[in-house]
mmCIF file of C-alpha atoms in Angstrom:
data_model
loop_
_atom_site.group_PDB
_atom_site.id
_atom_site.type_symbol
_atom_site.label_atom_id
_atom_site.label_comp_id
_atom_site.label_asym_id
_atom_site.label_seq_id
_atom_site.Cartn_x
_atom_site.Cartn_y
_atom_site.Cartn_z
ATOM 1 C CA THR A 1 -35.724 22.250 -18.033
ATOM 2 C CA LEU A 2 -33.948 21.592 -14.960
ATOM 3 C CA ASN A 3 -34.312 24.183 -12.221
ATOM 4 C CA GLY A 4 -31.566 24.844 -9.730
ATOM 5 C CA SER A 5 -28.003 23.655 -9.900
ATOM 6 C CA ASN A 6 -26.628 20.727 -11.537
ATOM 7 C CA PRO A 7 -25.121 18.764 -10.033
ATOM 8 C CA THR A 8 -26.857 19.373 -6.691
ATOM 9 C CA VAL A 9 -24.221 18.467 -3.826
ATOM 10 C CA ILE A 10 -25.727 17.270 -0.498
ATOM 11 C CA GLN A 11 -23.847 16.145 2.625
ATOM 12 C CA VAL A 12 -23.987 12.437 3.476
ATOM 13 C CA LEU A 13 -26.354 11.330 6.369
ATOM 14 C CA SER A 14 -28.299 14.422 5.851
ATOM 15 C CA GLY A 15 -31.642 12.748 5.819
ATOM 16 C CA PRO A 16 -33.823 11.657 2.754
ATOM 17 C CA TYR A 17 -33.271 13.382 -0.453
ATOM 18 C CA VAL A 18 -35.854 16.080 -1.255
ATOM 19 C CA ASP A 19 -35.868 17.318 -4.921
ATOM 20 C CA SER A 20 -36.734 20.794 -4.011
ATOM 21 C CA SER A 21 -35.774 22.415 -7.405
ATOM 22 C CA GLY A 22 -37.484 19.760 -9.877
ATOM 23 C CA ALA A 23 -38.044 20.641 -13.497
ATOM 24 C CA THR A 24 -40.147 23.033 -15.724
ATOM 25 C CA VAL A 25 -42.263 21.883 -18.522
ATOM 26 C CA THR A 26 -43.338 23.968 -21.460
ATOM 27 C CA ASP A 27 -45.365 22.705 -24.421
ATOM 28 C CA ASN A 28 -46.831 24.340 -27.557
ATOM 29 C CA TYR A 29 -50.499 23.044 -26.760
ATOM 30 C CA TYR A 30 -50.939 21.346 -23.563
ATOM 31 C CA THR A 31 -50.535 23.196 -20.115
ATOM 32 C CA GLY A 32 -50.479 21.584 -16.633
ATOM 33 C CA LEU A 33 -48.505 18.631 -17.515
ATOM 34 C CA THR A 34 -47.137 16.267 -14.804
ATOM 35 C CA VAL A 35 -43.349 15.776 -14.655
ATOM 36 C CA ASN A 36 -42.342 11.879 -13.956
ATOM 37 C CA THR A 37 -39.422 11.413 -11.976
ATOM 38 C CA THR A 38 -37.213 8.353 -11.669
ATOM 39 C CA GLY A 39 -33.971 7.470 -9.993
ATOM 40 C CA SER A 40 -33.096 7.325 -6.170
ATOM 41 C CA VAL A 41 -30.427 8.854 -3.915
ATOM 42 C CA ASP A 42 -28.875 6.925 -1.117
ATOM 43 C CA THR A 43 -28.031 9.762 1.320
ATOM 44 C CA ASN A 44 -26.348 7.238 3.465
ATOM 45 C CA THR A 45 -23.791 6.163 0.806
ATOM 46 C CA VAL A 46 -21.054 8.679 -0.796
ATOM 47 C CA GLY A 47 -21.459 8.839 -4.623
ATOM 48 C CA ASN A 48 -23.100 10.149 -7.592
ATOM 49 C CA TYR A 49 -26.855 9.516 -8.321
ATOM 50 C CA ASN A 50 -28.912 10.330 -11.479
ATOM 51 C CA VAL A 51 -32.405 11.697 -11.081
ATOM 52 C CA SER A 52 -34.198 11.664 -14.521
ATOM 53 C CA TYR A 53 -37.245 13.914 -15.598
ATOM 54 C CA ASN A 54 -39.555 13.261 -18.321
ATOM 55 C CA VAL A 55 -43.056 13.994 -19.546
ATOM 56 C CA THR A 56 -45.595 12.892 -22.208
ATOM 57 C CA ASP A 57 -48.005 15.459 -23.556
ATOM 58 C CA GLY A 58 -51.671 14.698 -24.212
ATOM 59 C CA SER A 59 -50.738 13.675 -27.722
ATOM 60 C CA GLY A 60 -48.340 11.072 -26.635
ATOM 61 C CA ASN A 61 -45.243 13.079 -27.642
ATOM 62 C CA ILE A 62 -42.420 12.204 -25.278
ATOM 63 C CA ALA A 63 -40.119 14.895 -24.374
ATOM 64 C CA ASP A 64 -36.418 14.216 -24.280
ATOM 65 C CA PRO A 65 -35.441 13.361 -20.638
ATOM 66 C CA VAL A 66 -33.256 15.810 -18.683
ATOM 67 C CA VAL A 67 -30.936 14.475 -15.711
ATOM 68 C CA ARG A 68 -29.867 16.002 -12.686
ATOM 69 C CA VAL A 69 -26.689 14.595 -11.028
ATOM 70 C CA VAL A 70 -27.163 14.407 -7.176
ATOM 71 C CA GLN A 71 -23.634 14.143 -5.566
ATOM 72 C CA VAL A 72 -23.556 12.806 -1.978
ATOM 73 C CA VAL A 73 -20.569 13.902 -0.440
ATOM 74 C CA ASP A 74 -18.616 13.449 2.868
ATOM 75 C CA GLN A 75 -17.165 16.846 3.980
ATOM 76 C CA ALA A 76 -16.851 16.005 7.675
ATOM 77 C CA ALA A 77 -13.444 14.905 9.117
ATOM 78 C CA PRO A 78 -13.404 12.041 11.588
ATOM 79 C CA SER A 79 -12.778 12.214 15.217
ATOM 80 C CA THR A 80 -10.159 10.077 16.852
ATOM 81 C CA THR A 81 -9.619 9.436 20.546
ATOM 82 C CA ASP A 82 -6.770 7.720 22.723
ATOM 83 C CA ASN A 83 -6.645 5.682 25.737
ATOM 84 C CA VAL A 84 -3.367 6.854 27.055
ATOM 85 C CA PRO A 85 -3.135 6.179 30.820
ATOM 86 C CA ALA A 86 -2.450 8.818 33.312
ATOM 87 C CA ALA A 87 -0.539 6.531 35.631
ATOM 88 C CA TRP A 88 3.108 5.317 35.220
ATOM 89 C CA GLN A 89 3.203 2.049 33.522
ATOM 90 C CA THR A 90 5.688 -0.759 34.506
ATOM 91 C CA ALA A 91 5.440 -2.888 31.210
ATOM 92 C CA ASN A 92 5.182 -2.429 27.692
ATOM 93 C CA THR A 93 1.983 -0.401 27.002
ATOM 94 C CA THR A 94 -0.484 -0.574 24.053
ATOM 95 C CA VAL A 95 -2.201 2.566 23.050
ATOM 96 C CA THR A 96 -5.388 2.398 20.911
ATOM 97 C CA LEU A 97 -6.487 5.232 18.811
ATOM 98 C CA THR A 98 -10.334 4.845 18.252
ATOM 99 C CA CYS A 99 -11.425 6.814 15.078
ATOM 100 C CA THR A 100 -15.136 7.427 14.496
ATOM 101 C CA ASP A 101 -16.361 9.063 11.253
ATOM 102 C CA ASN A 102 -19.998 9.381 9.561
ATOM 103 C CA VAL A 103 -18.955 7.107 6.707
ATOM 104 C CA GLY A 104 -15.987 5.239 8.421
ATOM 105 C CA CYS A 105 -12.379 6.039 9.138
ATOM 106 C CA ASP A 106 -9.611 4.700 6.902
ATOM 107 C CA LYS A 107 -6.794 4.975 9.323
ATOM 108 C CA ALA A 108 -5.160 6.860 12.252
ATOM 109 C CA TYR A 109 -1.602 8.177 12.452
ATOM 110 C CA TYR A 110 0.477 8.840 15.643
ATOM 111 C CA THR A 111 3.598 10.867 16.177
ATOM 112 C CA THR A 112 5.362 11.921 19.311
ATOM 113 C CA ASP A 113 7.333 14.993 20.702
ATOM 114 C CA GLY A 114 10.712 14.742 22.264
ATOM 115 C CA ASN A 115 11.893 11.219 23.150
ATOM 116 C CA ASP A 116 10.787 9.013 20.213
ATOM 117 C CA PRO A 117 9.606 5.590 21.605
ATOM 118 C CA THR A 118 10.442 2.230 20.031
ATOM 119 C CA VAL A 119 6.972 0.856 18.907
ATOM 120 C CA SER A 120 5.442 -2.137 17.288
ATOM 121 C CA SER A 121 2.148 -1.462 15.599
ATOM 122 C CA SER A 122 -0.926 -2.983 13.771
ATOM 123 C CA PHE A 123 -4.448 -2.380 12.669
ATOM 124 C CA VAL A 124 -7.051 -3.932 14.810
ATOM 125 C CA ASP A 125 -9.724 -2.755 12.387
ATOM 126 C CA ALA A 126 -8.779 -0.470 9.310
ATOM 127 C CA LEU A 127 -12.060 1.240 9.771
ATOM 128 C CA SER A 128 -12.208 2.023 13.756
ATOM 129 C CA SER A 129 -9.052 1.639 15.554
ATOM 130 C CA TRP A 130 -5.172 1.387 15.305
ATOM 131 C CA GLN A 131 -2.784 0.074 18.147
ATOM 132 C CA PHE A 132 0.683 0.729 18.569
ATOM 133 C CA SER A 133 2.718 -0.909 21.681
ATOM 134 C CA VAL A 134 5.349 1.242 23.200
ATOM 135 C CA ILE A 135 8.505 -0.977 24.299
ATOM 136 C CA SER A 136 10.796 1.569 25.422
ATOM 137 C CA GLU A 137 11.182 3.639 28.521
ATOM 138 C CA GLY A 138 10.442 7.345 29.153
ATOM 139 C CA GLN A 139 7.822 9.895 28.920
ATOM 140 C CA PHE A 140 6.288 10.531 25.622
ATOM 141 C CA VAL A 141 3.795 13.102 24.235
ATOM 142 C CA ILE A 142 1.515 11.332 21.842
ATOM 143 C CA LYS A 143 -0.030 13.297 18.994
ATOM 144 C CA TYR A 144 -2.430 11.814 16.338
ATOM 145 C CA PHE A 145 -5.074 12.230 13.933
ATOM 146 C CA GLY A 146 -7.546 10.282 11.867
ATOM 147 C CA ILE A 147 -8.312 10.332 7.903
ATOM 148 C CA ASP A 148 -11.233 8.857 6.181
ATOM 149 C CA ALA A 149 -11.302 7.574 2.696
ATOM 150 C CA ILE A 150 -12.120 10.904 0.975
ATOM 151 C CA PRO A 151 -9.790 11.795 2.501
ATOM 152 C CA ASN A 152 -10.864 14.107 5.419
ATOM 153 C CA ALA A 153 -8.451 14.508 7.909
ATOM 154 C CA GLU A 154 -8.998 15.986 11.511
ATOM 155 C CA PRO A 155 -6.620 18.392 13.294
ATOM 156 C CA ILE A 156 -3.647 16.971 15.172
ATOM 157 C CA LYS A 157 -4.683 16.250 18.651
ATOM 158 C CA THR A 158 -2.423 15.707 21.688
ATOM 159 C CA ALA A 159 -3.147 13.102 23.987
ATOM 160 C CA THR A 160 -4.402 14.377 27.569
ATOM 161 C CA ASN A 161 -1.880 12.197 29.361
ATOM 162 C CA ALA A 162 1.748 11.938 28.579
ATOM 163 C CA LEU A 163 2.776 8.153 28.231
ATOM 164 C CA LYS A 164 5.090 7.300 31.037
ATOM 165 C CA ILE A 165 6.821 3.930 31.024
ATOM 166 C CA ASP A 166 9.450 2.832 33.716
ATOM 167 C CA LYS A 167 10.444 -0.833 33.843
ATOM 168 C CA THR A 168 13.551 -0.562 35.731
ATOM 169 C CA LEU A 169 13.487 -1.929 39.329
ATOM 170 C CA PRO A 170 14.949 0.490 41.855
ATOM 171 C CA THR A 171 17.697 -0.547 43.974
ATOM 172 C CA ALA A 172 19.625 0.861 47.223
ATOM 173 C CA ASN A 173 23.092 1.699 47.477
ATOM 174 C CA PRO A 174 24.917 2.541 49.740
ATOM 175 C CA VAL A 175 23.283 0.712 52.648
ATOM 176 C CA SER A 176 24.991 0.829 56.129
ATOM 177 C CA ILE A 177 24.011 0.283 59.982
ATOM 178 C CA ALA A 178 25.340 1.726 62.965
ATOM 179 C CA SER A 179 24.172 2.283 66.534
ATOM 180 C CA ASN A 180 24.537 5.570 68.785
ATOM 181 C CA ASN A 181 26.581 3.624 71.352
ATOM 182 C CA PRO A 182 30.161 4.972 71.770
ATOM 183 C CA ASN A 183 30.953 1.584 70.083
ATOM 184 C CA THR A 184 28.940 2.229 66.859
ATOM 185 C CA THR A 185 29.074 -1.542 66.266
ATOM 186 C CA LEU A 186 27.460 -2.745 69.416
ATOM 187 C CA ALA A 187 23.966 -1.843 70.869
ATOM 188 C CA LYS A 188 22.548 -2.262 74.335
ATOM 189 C CA GLU A 189 19.042 -1.959 75.949
ATOM 190 C CA GLY A 190 17.934 1.830 75.019
ATOM 191 C CA ASP A 191 20.569 2.298 72.076
ATOM 192 C CA VAL A 192 19.100 3.322 68.606
ATOM 193 C CA ILE A 193 20.333 1.404 65.826
ATOM 194 C CA THR A 194 20.225 3.390 62.407
ATOM 195 C CA VAL A 195 20.090 1.999 58.813
ATOM 196 C CA SER A 196 21.131 4.499 56.169
ATOM 197 C CA PHE A 197 20.331 3.950 52.595
ATOM 198 C CA THR A 198 20.073 5.825 49.319
ATOM 199 C CA THR A 199 17.682 4.768 46.390
ATOM 200 C CA SER A 200 18.578 4.575 42.853
ATOM 201 C CA GLU A 201 15.705 6.915 41.991
ATOM 202 C CA ALA A 202 12.582 8.365 43.492
ATOM 203 C CA VAL A 203 10.414 6.010 45.487
ATOM 204 C CA ASN A 204 7.517 5.849 47.758
ATOM 205 C CA LEU A 205 8.291 5.922 51.492
ATOM 206 C CA PRO A 206 9.932 2.571 52.201
ATOM 207 C CA THR A 207 9.414 0.072 55.088
ATOM 208 C CA ALA A 208 11.960 -1.413 57.090
ATOM 209 C CA THR A 209 12.681 -3.788 60.072
ATOM 210 C CA ILE A 210 15.654 -3.955 62.357
ATOM 211 C CA ALA A 211 16.271 -6.947 64.313
ATOM 212 C CA GLY A 212 12.955 -8.304 63.219
ATOM 213 C CA LYS A 213 11.195 -5.244 64.465
ATOM 214 C CA THR A 214 9.390 -2.514 62.580
ATOM 215 C CA ALA A 215 11.793 0.491 62.227
ATOM 216 C CA THR A 216 10.764 4.068 61.625
ATOM 217 C CA VAL A 217 11.827 5.405 58.309
ATOM 218 C CA ASN A 218 12.278 9.089 57.271
ATOM 219 C CA ASN A 219 13.494 10.826 54.202
ATOM 220 C CA THR A 220 16.320 13.005 54.914
ATOM 221 C CA GLY A 221 16.495 14.664 51.431
ATOM 222 C CA GLY A 222 16.453 13.485 47.951
ATOM 223 C CA ASN A 223 16.728 9.742 47.533
ATOM 224 C CA ASN A 224 18.191 9.453 51.073
ATOM 225 C CA TYR A 225 16.472 7.492 53.795
ATOM 226 C CA THR A 226 17.052 6.441 57.540
ATOM 227 C CA ALA A 227 15.449 3.725 59.285
ATOM 228 C CA THR A 228 15.734 3.776 63.104
ATOM 229 C CA TYR A 229 14.746 1.286 66.020
ATOM 230 C CA THR A 230 15.500 1.656 69.742
ATOM 231 C CA LEU A 231 16.249 -1.598 71.461
ATOM 232 C CA THR A 232 14.307 -2.857 74.453
ATOM 233 C CA ALA A 233 15.295 -5.544 76.924
ATOM 234 C CA ALA A 234 13.451 -8.464 74.943
ATOM 235 C CA GLU A 235 15.804 -8.572 71.769
ATOM 236 C CA THR A 236 17.500 -11.521 70.061
ATOM 237 C CA GLN A 237 21.327 -11.282 71.043
ATOM 238 C CA GLY A 238 23.789 -11.187 67.976
ATOM 239 C CA VAL A 239 24.335 -9.411 64.809
ATOM 240 C CA ALA A 240 21.157 -7.254 64.117
ATOM 241 C CA THR A 241 19.415 -8.296 60.843
ATOM 242 C CA ILE A 242 17.690 -5.789 58.460
ATOM 243 C CA THR A 243 14.983 -5.797 55.675
ATOM 244 C CA ILE A 244 14.142 -2.875 53.460
ATOM 245 C CA ASN A 245 11.111 -2.683 50.979
ATOM 246 C CA PHE A 246 10.358 -0.110 48.583
ATOM 247 C CA SER A 247 8.836 0.720 45.368
ATOM 248 C CA ASP A 248 9.525 3.364 42.765
ATOM 249 C CA ILE A 249 6.691 5.767 41.838
ATOM 250 C CA ALA A 250 5.839 3.774 38.814
ATOM 251 C CA GLY A 251 5.105 0.858 41.098
ATOM 252 C CA ASN A 252 8.245 -1.217 40.346
ATOM 253 C CA ASN A 253 9.001 -3.111 43.581
ATOM 254 C CA ALA A 254 12.628 -3.440 44.397
ATOM 255 C CA THR A 255 14.247 -6.563 45.619
ATOM 256 C CA GLN A 256 14.223 -6.720 49.236
ATOM 257 C CA VAL A 257 17.262 -5.335 50.856
ATOM 258 C CA VAL A 258 18.699 -7.742 53.387
ATOM 259 C CA ALA A 259 22.224 -6.629 53.667
ATOM 260 C CA VAL A 260 24.605 -3.618 53.881
ATOM 261 C CA THR A 261 26.756 -2.631 51.044
ATOM 262 C CA ASP A 262 29.897 -1.955 53.204
ATOM 263 C CA SER A 263 31.301 -3.998 56.120
ATOM 264 C CA SER A 264 29.092 -2.447 58.830
ATOM 265 C CA SER A 265 27.469 -4.309 61.234
ATOM 266 C CA VAL A 266 25.653 -3.887 64.969
ATOM 267 C CA THR A 267 25.800 -6.702 67.495
ATOM 268 C CA ILE A 268 22.938 -6.683 69.850
ATOM 269 C CA ASP A 269 23.902 -7.103 73.494
ATOM 270 C CA THR A 270 21.064 -6.346 75.942
ATOM 271 C CA ILE A 271 22.251 -8.925 78.758
ATOM 272 C CA ALA A 272 23.903 -7.166 81.565
ATOM 273 C CA PRO A 273 26.990 -8.941 83.074
ATOM 274 C CA THR A 274 27.235 -10.576 86.462
ATOM 275 C CA PRO A 275 30.062 -11.049 88.834
ATOM 276 C CA PHE A 276 31.767 -14.122 89.596
ATOM 277 C CA ASN A 277 31.524 -15.423 93.068
#
């Protein structure tokens, strides 16, 4: 007669199976009979396993065997992690969801809040990870969960980092130049030439040159900037050249600005006139 419950349910990966219940033997003549047990249980693999009990008395009479069904089950949900980067990305970005489980994941799912990205996706390994490549711009909150073959599903998780993608190069417009000379299109020694420009989005502090010399760049509010340079005696005469370099906060480098967007210009003249004899 079986002792305990039948079937017996144990958790996968719980260690070697120990038959703690066993079976009880009664006989009309013999006592102290030994029960023979056959069958094995693989606690590393989900499934049903039969353990049989039998006994033979001293006269050779064989009992009808009884069978215990041992069910090895997986009741643990998988655990999935992500590799969403914290920094802004300037190209299509592949997110990998890595799923771990005591007997193996079946798949991982993702969803997003708010702005829904355009993605392409593929399984890397149906039992461990899943990738999707985000090919649109914006900020996306990635949510995901893993599921195993039972199926056990983990609670929905939110990625620690929002996925931020910006593939658009910043620009500067308008760009103009003027001096503090009474004639703003001319500049002499000691005059200050100012280049004013506005960027299309938030950028890191730009760098600039005026007349081939390093200019001082200041943010004047929002996306507005000025670059200034005070002329010395040793300047190249003629129309002042400019260069402006900058990148947005995602790291996209703007095309170098080398010209104004209006008709403004400043001509450098640091050579004093001489009288005719």
